[in-house]
PDB file of C-alpha atoms and ligand atoms in Angstrom:
ATOM      1  CA  MET A   1      -9.523 -14.739 -16.013  1.00 62.00           C
ATOM      2  CA  SER A   2      -5.589 -15.315 -15.760  1.00 80.00           C
ATOM      3  CA  THR A   3      -4.002 -14.499 -13.036  1.00 92.00           C
ATOM      4  CA  PRO A   4      -2.569 -11.067 -13.503  1.00 96.00           C
ATOM      5  CA  ALA A   5       1.326  -9.998 -12.832  1.00 97.00           C
ATOM      6  CA  LEU A   6       2.143  -7.128 -10.299  1.00 98.00           C
ATOM      7  CA  THR A   7       5.133  -5.382 -10.073  1.00 98.00           C
ATOM      8  CA  ILE A   8       5.571  -3.324  -7.116  1.00 98.00           C
ATOM      9  CA  ILE A   9       8.200  -0.651  -6.307  1.00 98.00           C
ATOM     10  CA  GLY A  10       8.425   1.036  -2.985  1.00 98.00           C
ATOM     11  CA  SER A  11       9.530   0.633   1.013  1.00 98.00           C
ATOM     12  CA  VAL A  12       9.939  -2.293   3.629  1.00 98.00           C
ATOM     13  CA  ASN A  13      10.043  -2.122   6.982  1.00 97.00           C
ATOM     14  CA  LEU A  14       9.891  -3.302  10.390  1.00 97.00           C
ATOM     15  CA  ASP A  15       7.293  -1.855  12.700  1.00 93.00           C
ATOM     16  CA  LEU A  16       8.589  -1.743  16.356  1.00 94.00           C
ATOM     17  CA  VAL A  17       5.675  -1.321  18.657  1.00 92.00           C
ATOM     18  CA  ALA A  18       5.346  -0.189  21.875  1.00 95.00           C
ATOM     19  CA  SER A  19       1.997   0.012  23.804  1.00 94.00           C
ATOM     20  CA  ALA A  20       1.985   2.158  26.951  1.00 96.00           C
ATOM     21  CA  GLU A  21      -0.406   3.428  29.158  1.00 96.00           C
ATOM     22  CA  LYS A  22       0.485   7.148  27.883  1.00 96.00           C
ATOM     23  CA  LEU A  23       3.018   8.865  25.513  1.00 96.00           C
ATOM     24  CA  PRO A  24       6.076  10.461  26.604  1.00 95.00           C
ATOM     25  CA  VAL A  25       6.485  14.491  26.109  1.00 95.00           C
ATOM     26  CA  ALA A  26       9.760  15.558  25.208  1.00 94.00           C
ATOM     27  CA  GLY A  27      12.644  14.371  27.489  1.00 96.00           C
ATOM     28  CA  GLU A  28      10.233  11.715  29.450  1.00 96.00           C
ATOM     29  CA  THR A  29      10.790   8.064  29.514  1.00 97.00           C
ATOM     30  CA  VAL A  30       7.467   6.116  29.799  1.00 97.00           C
ATOM     31  CA  THR A  31       8.084   2.465  31.300  1.00 97.00           C
ATOM     32  CA  GLY A  32       5.887  -0.175  31.772  1.00 97.00           C
ATOM     33  CA  ALA A  33       4.915  -0.761  27.510  1.00 97.00           C
ATOM     34  CA  THR A  34       4.236  -4.246  26.013  1.00 96.00           C
ATOM     35  CA  PHE A  35       6.728  -4.524  22.524  1.00 96.00           C
ATOM     36  CA  ALA A  36       5.506  -6.014  19.315  1.00 93.00           C
ATOM     37  CA  GLN A  37       6.945  -6.130  16.129  1.00 94.00           C
ATOM     38  CA  HIS A  38       5.740  -6.752  12.590  1.00 93.00           C
ATOM     39  CA  PRO A  39       6.478  -6.271   9.404  1.00 96.00           C
ATOM     40  CA  GLY A  40       5.640  -3.292   7.344  1.00 95.00           C
ATOM     41  CA  GLY A  41       6.356  -0.167   4.547  1.00 96.00           C
ATOM     42  CA  LYS A  42       3.265   0.776   1.955  1.00 97.00           C
ATOM     43  CA  GLY A  43       5.207  -1.101  -0.550  1.00 98.00           C
ATOM     44  CA  ALA A  44       5.445  -4.394   1.449  1.00 98.00           C
ATOM     45  CA  ASN A  45       1.806  -4.182   2.501  1.00 97.00           C
ATOM     46  CA  GLN A  46       0.547  -3.659  -0.784  1.00 98.00           C
ATOM     47  CA  ALA A  47       2.940  -6.671  -2.370  1.00 98.00           C
ATOM     48  CA  LEU A  48       1.722  -9.082   0.046  1.00 98.00           C
ATOM     49  CA  ALA A  49      -2.036  -7.180  -0.208  1.00 98.00           C
ATOM     50  CA  ALA A  50      -1.765  -7.943  -3.788  1.00 98.00           C
ATOM     51  CA  ARG A  51      -0.217 -11.715  -3.724  1.00 98.00           C
ATOM     52  CA  ARG A  52      -3.523 -12.600  -1.441  1.00 98.00           C
ATOM     53  CA  LEU A  53      -5.659 -11.161  -3.517  1.00 98.00           C
ATOM     54  CA  GLY A  54      -4.669 -13.514  -6.344  1.00 97.00           C
ATOM     55  CA  ALA A  55      -1.612 -11.706  -8.204  1.00 98.00           C
ATOM     56  CA  GLU A  56       1.791 -13.111  -9.070  1.00 98.00           C
ATOM     57  CA  VAL A  57       3.493 -10.343  -7.407  1.00 98.00           C
ATOM     58  CA  SER A  58       7.224  -8.920  -7.686  1.00 98.00           C
ATOM     59  CA  MET A  59       8.641  -6.588  -5.349  1.00 98.00           C
ATOM     60  CA  ILE A  60      11.556  -3.887  -6.232  1.00 98.00           C
ATOM     61  CA  ALA A  61      13.056  -2.310  -2.683  1.00 98.00           C
ATOM     62  CA  ARG A  62      15.845  -2.162  -1.128  1.00 98.00           C
ATOM     63  CA  THR A  63      16.651  -3.517   2.650  1.00 98.00           C
ATOM     64  CA  GLY A  64      20.059  -3.681   4.891  1.00 98.00           C
ATOM     65  CA  GLU A  65      21.312  -7.421   5.902  1.00 97.00           C
ATOM     66  CA  GLY A  66      20.765  -9.582   9.214  1.00 94.00           C
ATOM     67  CA  PRO A  67      17.809 -10.431  11.070  1.00 97.00           C
ATOM     68  CA  ASN A  68      15.248  -7.138  10.739  1.00 97.00           C
ATOM     69  CA  ARG A  69      15.595  -8.148   6.568  1.00 98.00           C
ATOM     70  CA  ASP A  70      14.152 -11.762   7.346  1.00 98.00           C
ATOM     71  CA  ALA A  71      11.640 -10.239   9.974  1.00 98.00           C
ATOM     72  CA  ALA A  72      10.740  -7.865   7.615  1.00 98.00           C
ATOM     73  CA  LEU A  73      10.461 -10.209   4.143  1.00 98.00           C
ATOM     74  CA  ALA A  74       8.937 -13.031   6.406  1.00 97.00           C
ATOM     75  CA  LEU A  75       5.639 -12.832   5.059  1.00 97.00           C
ATOM     76  CA  LEU A  76       6.301 -11.917   1.950  1.00 98.00           C
ATOM     77  CA  ARG A  77       8.704 -14.799   1.558  1.00 98.00           C
ATOM     78  CA  GLN A  78       5.658 -17.308   3.433  1.00 97.00           C
ATOM     79  CA  ASP A  79       3.192 -16.320   0.597  1.00 97.00           C
ATOM     80  CA  GLY A  80       5.103 -16.400  -2.163  1.00 98.00           C
ATOM     81  CA  VAL A  81       5.729 -13.060  -3.195  1.00 98.00           C
ATOM     82  CA  ASP A  82       8.908 -12.902  -6.119  1.00 98.00           C
ATOM     83  CA  LEU A  83      11.738 -10.876  -3.895  1.00 98.00           C
ATOM     84  CA  SER A  84      14.761 -11.645  -6.610  1.00 98.00           C
ATOM     85  CA  GLY A  85      14.369  -7.752  -7.136  1.00 98.00           C
ATOM     86  CA  VAL A  86      14.737  -6.906  -3.168  1.00 98.00           C
ATOM     87  CA  VAL A  87      18.380  -5.953  -2.655  1.00 98.00           C
ATOM     88  CA  ALA A  88      20.475  -6.680   0.596  1.00 98.00           C
ATOM     89  CA  CYS A  89      22.536  -3.706   1.363  1.00 98.00           C
ATOM     90  CA  PRO A  90      25.465  -4.368   3.973  1.00 97.00           C
ATOM     91  CA  ASP A  91      25.937  -0.760   4.752  1.00 96.00           C
ATOM     92  CA  GLU A  92      22.295   0.031   5.337  1.00 98.00           C
ATOM     93  CA  GLN A  93      19.969  -0.617   7.739  1.00 98.00           C
ATOM     94  CA  THR A  94      16.589  -2.191   6.813  1.00 98.00           C
ATOM     95  CA  GLY A  95      13.722   0.491   7.012  1.00 98.00           C
ATOM     96  CA  VAL A  96      12.493   1.099  10.918  1.00 97.00           C
ATOM     97  CA  ALA A  97       9.148   2.518  11.978  1.00 94.00           C
ATOM     98  CA  LEU A  98       9.360   3.041  16.074  1.00 95.00           C
ATOM     99  CA  ILE A  99       5.489   3.547  17.249  1.00 91.00           C
ATOM    100  CA  ALA A 100       4.405   4.071  20.886  1.00 93.00           C
ATOM    101  CA  VAL A 101       1.131   3.951  20.970  1.00 91.00           C
ATOM    102  CA  ASP A 102      -1.270   4.579  24.615  1.00 93.00           C
ATOM    103  CA  LYS A 103      -4.263   2.760  25.486  1.00 91.00           C
ATOM    104  CA  ALA A 104      -6.813   5.106  23.579  1.00 88.00           C
ATOM    105  CA  GLY A 105      -5.260   4.068  20.144  1.00 81.00           C
ATOM    106  CA  GLU A 106      -3.136   7.557  19.810  1.00 85.00           C
ATOM    107  CA  ASN A 107       0.208   7.116  18.450  1.00 87.00           C
ATOM    108  CA  GLN A 108       3.692   8.752  17.710  1.00 91.00           C
ATOM    109  CA  ILE A 109       5.628   7.112  14.744  1.00 90.00           C
ATOM    110  CA  VAL A 110       9.277   7.882  13.902  1.00 93.00           C
ATOM    111  CA  VAL A 111      10.455   6.509  10.914  1.00 93.00           C
ATOM    112  CA  ALA A 112      14.173   5.543   9.877  1.00 97.00           C
ATOM    113  CA  SER A 113      13.958   5.045   5.917  1.00 97.00           C
ATOM    114  CA  GLY A 114      17.443   3.341   6.213  1.00 98.00           C
ATOM    115  CA  ALA A 115      17.875   1.418   2.872  1.00 98.00           C
ATOM    116  CA  ASN A 116      14.473   2.485   1.505  1.00 98.00           C
ATOM    117  CA  ALA A 117      16.147   6.064   0.692  1.00 98.00           C
ATOM    118  CA  THR A 118      18.878   4.366  -1.180  1.00 98.00           C
ATOM    119  CA  LEU A 119      16.965   2.759  -3.461  1.00 98.00           C
ATOM    120  CA  SER A 120      17.933   3.856  -7.238  1.00 98.00           C
ATOM    121  CA  PRO A 121      16.738   4.100 -10.483  1.00 98.00           C
ATOM    122  CA  GLU A 122      19.221   1.101 -11.909  1.00 97.00           C
ATOM    123  CA  ASP A 123      17.415  -1.034  -9.219  1.00 98.00           C
ATOM    124  CA  VAL A 124      14.199  -0.597 -11.525  1.00 97.00           C
ATOM    125  CA  ASN A 125      14.471  -3.282 -13.684  1.00 95.00           C
ATOM    126  CA  ILE A 126      11.089  -4.683 -14.745  1.00 95.00           C
ATOM    127  CA  GLU A 127      10.939  -7.971 -16.053  1.00 89.00           C
ATOM    128  CA  GLY A 128       8.320  -9.827 -18.297  1.00 90.00           C
ATOM    129  CA  HIS A 129       5.980  -7.102 -19.092  1.00 94.00           C
ATOM    130  CA  PRO A 130       3.734  -6.963 -16.038  1.00 97.00           C
ATOM    131  CA  ASP A 131      -0.159  -6.262 -16.219  1.00 97.00           C
ATOM    132  CA  ALA A 132       0.416  -3.468 -13.966  1.00 98.00           C
ATOM    133  CA  ILE A 133       3.209  -1.529 -11.679  1.00 98.00           C
ATOM    134  CA  LEU A 134       2.013  -0.122  -8.225  1.00 98.00           C
ATOM    135  CA  CYS A 135       4.300   2.407  -6.612  1.00 98.00           C
ATOM    136  CA  GLN A 136       4.043   4.545  -3.543  1.00 98.00           C
ATOM    137  CA  LEU A 137       6.468   7.627  -2.576  1.00 98.00           C
ATOM    138  CA  GLU A 138       8.183   5.961   0.480  1.00 97.00           C
ATOM    139  CA  VAL A 139      11.050   5.411  -2.432  1.00 98.00           C
ATOM    140  CA  PRO A 140      12.959   8.494  -3.776  1.00 98.00           C
ATOM    141  CA  THR A 141      10.887   9.704  -6.471  1.00 98.00           C
ATOM    142  CA  ALA A 142      13.422   8.990  -9.205  1.00 98.00           C
ATOM    143  CA  CYS A 143      12.779   5.509  -8.919  1.00 98.00           C
ATOM    144  CA  VAL A 144       9.088   6.162  -9.444  1.00 98.00           C
ATOM    145  CA  MET A 145       9.808   8.122 -12.455  1.00 98.00           C
ATOM    146  CA  ALA A 146      12.117   4.993 -13.382  1.00 97.00           C
ATOM    147  CA  ALA A 147       8.984   2.525 -13.186  1.00 97.00           C
ATOM    148  CA  LEU A 148       6.978   5.085 -14.955  1.00 97.00           C
ATOM    149  CA  ARG A 149       9.320   5.274 -18.099  1.00 95.00           C
ATOM    150  CA  ALA A 150       9.245   1.458 -18.141  1.00 90.00           C
ATOM    151  CA  GLY A 151       5.748   1.767 -19.508  1.00 82.00           C
ATOM    152  CA  SER A 152       4.462  -1.966 -19.143  1.00 81.00           C
ATOM    153  CA  GLY A 153       0.371  -2.244 -18.430  1.00 94.00           C
ATOM    154  CA  LEU A 154      -1.691  -0.154 -16.247  1.00 97.00           C
ATOM    155  CA  PHE A 155       0.499   2.527 -14.143  1.00 98.00           C
ATOM    156  CA  ALA A 156      -0.729   3.391 -10.746  1.00 98.00           C
ATOM    157  CA  VAL A 157       0.636   5.617  -7.920  1.00 98.00           C
ATOM    158  CA  ASN A 158      -0.687   5.679  -4.449  1.00 98.00           C
ATOM    159  CA  LEU A 159       0.302   8.985  -3.572  1.00 98.00           C
ATOM    160  CA  ALA A 160       1.480   8.180  -0.063  1.00 97.00           C
ATOM    161  CA  PRO A 161       3.005  10.236   1.897  1.00 96.00           C
ATOM    162  CA  ALA A 162       1.909  13.502   0.113  1.00 97.00           C
ATOM    163  CA  GLY A 163       5.238  15.522  -0.849  1.00 97.00           C
ATOM    164  CA  PRO A 164       6.390  17.360  -4.302  1.00 97.00           C
ATOM    165  CA  VAL A 165       6.389  15.336  -7.892  1.00 97.00           C
ATOM    166  CA  PRO A 166       7.226  16.156 -10.950  1.00 97.00           C
ATOM    167  CA  ILE A 167       3.999  17.232 -12.880  1.00 96.00           C
ATOM    168  CA  GLU A 168       4.631  14.804 -15.380  1.00 97.00           C
ATOM    169  CA  LEU A 169       4.195  12.200 -13.156  1.00 97.00           C
ATOM    170  CA  LEU A 170       0.388  13.563 -12.474  1.00 97.00           C
ATOM    171  CA  GLU A 171      -0.047  13.748 -15.564  1.00 97.00           C
ATOM    172  CA  ALA A 172       0.805  10.327 -17.016  1.00 97.00           C
ATOM    173  CA  ALA A 173      -0.013   7.981 -14.242  1.00 98.00           C
ATOM    174  CA  ASP A 174      -3.574   5.389 -15.602  1.00 98.00           C
ATOM    175  CA  LEU A 175      -4.119   5.775 -12.167  1.00 98.00           C
ATOM    176  CA  LEU A 176      -3.503   8.242  -8.595  1.00 98.00           C
ATOM    177  CA  ILE A 177      -5.152   6.386  -5.743  1.00 98.00           C
ATOM    178  CA  VAL A 178      -4.975   9.354  -2.579  1.00 98.00           C
ATOM    179  CA  ASN A 179      -6.889   9.641   0.721  1.00 96.00           C
ATOM    180  CA  GLU A 180      -8.487  12.910   1.799  1.00 97.00           C
ATOM    181  CA  GLY A 181      -5.681  15.156   3.221  1.00 97.00           C
ATOM    182  CA  GLU A 182      -3.836  13.772  -0.069  1.00 97.00           C
ATOM    183  CA  ALA A 183      -6.215  14.709  -2.170  1.00 98.00           C
ATOM    184  CA  ALA A 184      -5.939  18.149  -0.329  1.00 98.00           C
ATOM    185  CA  PHE A 185      -2.044  18.746  -1.099  1.00 98.00           C
ATOM    186  CA  TYR A 186      -2.318  17.914  -4.546  1.00 97.00           C
ATOM    187  CA  GLY A 187      -5.435  19.721  -5.480  1.00 96.00           C
ATOM    188  CA  GLU A 188      -6.594  19.800  -9.003  1.00 92.00           C
ATOM    189  CA  GLY A 189      -3.048  18.973 -10.146  1.00 94.00           C
ATOM    190  CA  LEU A 190      -4.227  15.030  -9.627  1.00 97.00           C
ATOM    191  CA  HIS A 191      -6.848  15.537 -12.842  1.00 96.00           C
ATOM    192  CA  ARG A 192      -4.661  17.033 -15.167  1.00 93.00           C
ATOM    193  CA  GLY A 193      -3.519  14.187 -17.228  1.00 94.00           C
ATOM    194  CA  GLY A 194      -7.081  12.803 -17.725  1.00 93.00           C
ATOM    195  CA  GLY A 195      -6.643   9.409 -16.361  1.00 96.00           C
ATOM    196  CA  MET A 196      -8.051   7.702 -13.540  1.00 98.00           C
ATOM    197  CA  VAL A 197      -8.024   9.198  -9.682  1.00 98.00           C
ATOM    198  CA  ALA A 198      -9.339   7.028  -6.795  1.00 98.00           C
ATOM    199  CA  LEU A 199     -10.564   8.753  -3.746  1.00 98.00           C
ATOM    200  CA  THR A 200     -10.339   7.017  -0.161  1.00 98.00           C
ATOM    201  CA  LEU A 201     -12.637   8.364   2.473  1.00 97.00           C
ATOM    202  CA  GLY A 202     -12.280   6.042   5.149  1.00 94.00           C
ATOM    203  CA  ALA A 203     -15.413   5.170   6.616  1.00 94.00           C
ATOM    204  CA  GLU A 204     -17.384   7.293   3.785  1.00 96.00           C
ATOM    205  CA  GLY A 205     -15.914   4.857   1.324  1.00 96.00           C
ATOM    206  CA  ALA A 206     -14.467   5.776  -2.265  1.00 98.00           C
ATOM    207  CA  VAL A 207     -14.871   7.954  -5.445  1.00 98.00           C
ATOM    208  CA  LEU A 208     -13.219   7.172  -8.355  1.00 98.00           C
ATOM    209  CA  TYR A 209     -12.868   9.547 -11.197  1.00 98.00           C
ATOM    210  CA  ARG A 210     -11.933   9.563 -15.238  1.00 97.00           C
ATOM    211  CA  ALA A 211     -10.550  12.692 -16.638  1.00 95.00           C
ATOM    212  CA  GLY A 212     -11.920  14.783 -13.452  1.00 95.00           C
ATOM    213  CA  LYS A 213     -15.670  13.549 -13.638  1.00 97.00           C
ATOM    214  CA  GLU A 214     -16.727  10.486 -11.405  1.00 98.00           C
ATOM    215  CA  VAL A 215     -17.657   7.397 -12.829  1.00 98.00           C
ATOM    216  CA  ALA A 216     -17.640   5.116  -9.627  1.00 98.00           C
ATOM    217  CA  ARG A 217     -18.482   5.493  -6.235  1.00 98.00           C
ATOM    218  CA  ALA A 218     -18.470   2.752  -3.717  1.00 97.00           C
ATOM    219  CA  ALA A 219     -19.861   2.763  -0.027  1.00 95.00           C
ATOM    220  CA  ALA A 220     -17.783   1.608   2.881  1.00 95.00           C
ATOM    221  CA  PHE A 221     -19.335  -2.020   4.071  1.00 97.00           C
ATOM    222  CA  ALA A 222     -20.682  -1.486   7.404  1.00 95.00           C
ATOM    223  CA  VAL A 223     -17.710  -3.974   9.745  1.00 95.00           C
ATOM    224  CA  PRO A 224     -16.718  -4.289  12.827  1.00 93.00           C
ATOM    225  CA  VAL A 225     -14.025  -1.703  12.988  1.00 91.00           C
ATOM    226  CA  ILE A 226     -10.700  -2.927  14.924  1.00 88.00           C
ATOM    227  CA  ASP A 227      -8.364  -1.736  13.590  1.00 85.00           C
ATOM    228  CA  THR A 228      -8.033   0.855  10.031  1.00 87.00           C
ATOM    229  CA  THR A 229      -4.081   0.335   9.581  1.00 86.00           C
ATOM    230  CA  GLY A 230      -3.602  -1.420   6.082  1.00 90.00           C
ATOM    231  CA  ALA A 231      -7.229  -0.194   4.656  1.00 94.00           C
ATOM    232  CA  GLY A 232      -5.694   1.958   2.596  1.00 96.00           C
ATOM    233  CA  ASP A 233      -2.499  -0.300   1.295  1.00 97.00           C
ATOM    234  CA  THR A 234      -5.002  -3.362   1.028  1.00 97.00           C
ATOM    235  CA  PHE A 235      -7.347  -0.742  -1.103  1.00 98.00           C
ATOM    236  CA  CYS A 236      -4.728   0.240  -3.800  1.00 98.00           C
ATOM    237  CA  ALA A 237      -3.638  -3.380  -4.041  1.00 98.00           C
ATOM    238  CA  ALA A 238      -7.160  -4.448  -4.724  1.00 98.00           C
ATOM    239  CA  LEU A 239      -8.137  -2.102  -7.358  1.00 98.00           C
ATOM    240  CA  VAL A 240      -5.038  -2.230  -9.254  1.00 98.00           C
ATOM    241  CA  LEU A 241      -5.397  -5.704  -9.035  1.00 98.00           C
ATOM    242  CA  ALA A 242      -8.807  -5.969 -10.538  1.00 98.00           C
ATOM    243  CA  LEU A 243      -8.599  -3.314 -13.140  1.00 98.00           C
ATOM    244  CA  ALA A 244      -5.654  -5.353 -14.385  1.00 97.00           C
ATOM    245  CA  GLU A 245      -8.048  -8.112 -14.285  1.00 96.00           C
ATOM    246  CA  GLY A 246      -9.932  -6.208 -16.910  1.00 96.00           C
ATOM    247  CA  ARG A 247     -13.065  -5.993 -14.463  1.00 97.00           C
ATOM    248  CA  GLU A 248     -15.347  -3.102 -15.208  1.00 97.00           C
ATOM    249  CA  GLU A 249     -14.601  -0.181 -12.891  1.00 97.00           C
ATOM    250  CA  GLY A 250     -17.448   0.185 -10.603  1.00 97.00           C
ATOM    251  CA  GLU A 251     -17.016  -3.480 -10.357  1.00 97.00           C
ATOM    252  CA  ALA A 252     -13.502  -2.889  -9.541  1.00 98.00           C
ATOM    253  CA  LEU A 253     -14.247   0.018  -6.827  1.00 98.00           C
ATOM    254  CA  CYS A 254     -16.415  -2.339  -4.739  1.00 98.00           C
ATOM    255  CA  PHE A 255     -13.788  -5.367  -4.651  1.00 98.00           C
ATOM    256  CA  ALA A 256     -11.455  -2.859  -3.467  1.00 98.00           C
ATOM    257  CA  SER A 257     -14.076  -1.683  -1.040  1.00 98.00           C
ATOM    258  CA  ALA A 258     -14.796  -5.201  -0.019  1.00 98.00           C
ATOM    259  CA  ALA A 259     -10.698  -6.204   0.684  1.00 98.00           C
ATOM    260  CA  SER A 260     -10.579  -2.900   2.853  1.00 97.00           C
ATOM    261  CA  ALA A 261     -13.334  -3.359   4.781  1.00 96.00           C
ATOM    262  CA  LEU A 262     -12.311  -6.710   5.901  1.00 96.00           C
ATOM    263  CA  ALA A 263      -8.633  -5.467   6.617  1.00 94.00           C
ATOM    264  CA  VAL A 264     -10.276  -3.155   9.545  1.00 93.00           C
ATOM    265  CA  THR A 265     -12.084  -6.054  10.971  1.00 93.00           C
ATOM    266  CA  LYS A 266      -8.537  -7.569  12.236  1.00 88.00           C
ATOM    267  CA  ALA A 267      -5.450  -6.075  14.473  1.00 80.00           C
ATOM    268  CA  GLY A 268      -2.404  -5.038  12.566  1.00 79.00           C
ATOM    269  CA  ALA A 269      -1.402  -4.269   9.190  1.00 83.00           C
ATOM    270  CA  GLN A 270      -0.292  -7.320   7.215  1.00 90.00           C
ATOM    271  CA  PRO A 271      -1.398  -9.961   9.587  1.00 86.00           C
ATOM    272  CA  SER A 272      -5.044  -8.433   8.845  1.00 87.00           C
ATOM    273  CA  LEU A 273      -4.604  -8.231   4.604  1.00 95.00           C
ATOM    274  CA  PRO A 274      -7.235 -10.709   3.500  1.00 96.00           C
ATOM    275  CA  TRP A 275      -7.261 -13.550   0.962  1.00 97.00           C
ATOM    276  CA  ARG A 276      -9.337 -13.271  -1.830  1.00 97.00           C
ATOM    277  CA  GLU A 277     -11.651 -16.476  -0.901  1.00 97.00           C
ATOM    278  CA  ASP A 278     -12.399 -14.132   2.240  1.00 97.00           C
ATOM    279  CA  VAL A 279     -13.099 -11.173  -0.275  1.00 98.00           C
ATOM    280  CA  GLU A 280     -15.529 -13.174  -2.567  1.00 97.00           C
ATOM    281  CA  ALA A 281     -17.344 -14.858   0.734  1.00 97.00           C
ATOM    282  CA  PHE A 282     -17.521 -11.743   2.012  1.00 97.00           C
ATOM    283  CA  LEU A 283     -18.987 -10.142  -1.186  1.00 96.00           C
ATOM    284  CA  ARG A 284     -21.923 -13.116  -1.821  1.00 96.00           C
ATOM    285  CA  GLU A 285     -22.727 -12.684   1.935  1.00 94.00           C
ATOM    286  CA  GLN A 286     -23.837  -8.888   0.639  1.00 90.00           C
ATOM    287  CA  ASP A 287     -25.873  -9.902  -2.161  1.00 77.00           C
TER     288      ASP A 287
HETATM  289  P1  ADP B 301      -6.022   6.028   4.614  1.00 95.39           P
HETATM  290  O1  ADP B 301      -5.563   4.373   5.700  1.00 95.39           O
HETATM  291  O2  ADP B 301      -4.944   5.564   3.432  1.00 95.39           O
HETATM  292  O3  ADP B 301      -6.114   6.864   4.661  1.00 95.39           O
HETATM  293  P2  ADP B 301      -8.786   5.205   3.919  1.00 95.39           P
HETATM  294  O4  ADP B 301      -9.165   5.540   5.704  1.00 95.39           O
HETATM  295  O5  ADP B 301      -9.040   6.346   3.573  1.00 95.39           O
HETATM  296  O6  ADP B 301      -7.653   5.055   3.710  1.00 95.39           O
HETATM  297  O7  ADP B 301      -9.416   3.610   4.278  1.00 95.39           O
HETATM  298  C1  ADP B 301      -9.176   3.405   2.743  1.00 95.39           C
HETATM  299  C2  ADP B 301     -10.159   2.411   2.358  1.00 95.39           C
HETATM  300  O8  ADP B 301     -10.490   1.317   3.104  1.00 95.39           O
HETATM  301  C3  ADP B 301     -11.112   3.159   2.188  1.00 95.39           C
HETATM  302  O9  ADP B 301     -12.080   3.962   1.352  1.00 95.39           O
HETATM  303  C4  ADP B 301     -12.820   2.256   2.735  1.00 95.39           C
HETATM  304  O10 ADP B 301     -13.468   1.428   1.507  1.00 95.39           O
HETATM  305  C5  ADP B 301     -12.000   1.521   3.507  1.00 95.39           C
HETATM  306  N1  ADP B 301     -12.423   1.478   5.323  1.00 95.39           N
HETATM  307  C6  ADP B 301     -11.401   2.395   5.623  1.00 95.39           C
HETATM  308  N2  ADP B 301     -12.253   2.426   7.178  1.00 95.39           N
HETATM  309  C7  ADP B 301     -13.308   2.076   6.933  1.00 95.39           C
HETATM  310  C8  ADP B 301     -14.094   1.363   7.955  1.00 95.39           C
HETATM  311  N3  ADP B 301     -14.702   2.007   9.106  1.00 95.39           N
HETATM  312  N4  ADP B 301     -15.540   0.635   7.658  1.00 95.39           N
HETATM  313  C9  ADP B 301     -15.263  -0.168   6.100  1.00 95.39           C
HETATM  314  N5  ADP B 301     -14.041   0.426   5.291  1.00 95.39           N
HETATM  315  C10 ADP B 301     -13.352   1.124   5.688  1.00 95.39           C
END
């Protein structure tokens, strides 16, 4: 099986996480927190996941300049994602997510999209006829539409976070990926185009539809749950990669389910993204 080439158009963020006893109410200051910073953003998470699962990955995105850009791109660079399409904008900030977490794991998140919101259709230069294109909705929809028009290989969209999109996008995509909340937002519109729709159900697994009819279902693998951050992003990358490899639908769904199960067994988003060898070893153990 030759290595599939994927192009991912999406967000790059730096997650700044303060873990405290409790979350503040409006106007309150909570002290005594501990701080950590991690690279994030759905686009970057999915690019890194696809790379670790064995694809050649090119990313198209925008960041600011300076240390936040370097920190946000560090793992993508380390693992060999092609970042030549990630523009550094001197007048913009790298996207930042300010995350407060309390001791029960409840969180409050404020996202400052910064440079992500300025990504433009002119940035979407898709080179080399990739086997698949994967987008999410943390960058302007016009960029997702530009990627659709590039028309190379399997065109997949993770409709997250849910928001209004042109009907044409829902109808023309080869694969739409949604969780339960997003599925409720888009309703029957998801199935209008007759393509594939993958619905993720957290610990209940995932279902794949084609033209509105269920074609495959995967139960979630029973694993010790440490942190579900990154599970959805891993699922998207793994499913697109497996379909781009030409795997049959049920097998592709099972691969995505196994990869995302491994992502919940470790803390954090990018640090928890599994490698292909880990997924293959895990699947062998299940037999
Ligand atoms: P999102 O984070 O986007 O809401 P989900 O919570 O639906 O996505 O999770 C995506 C996929 O990750 C699921 O379809 C499942 O395969 C896997 N997954 C999520 N939670 C668990 C869990 N507790 N145990 C095993 N697999 C899980």
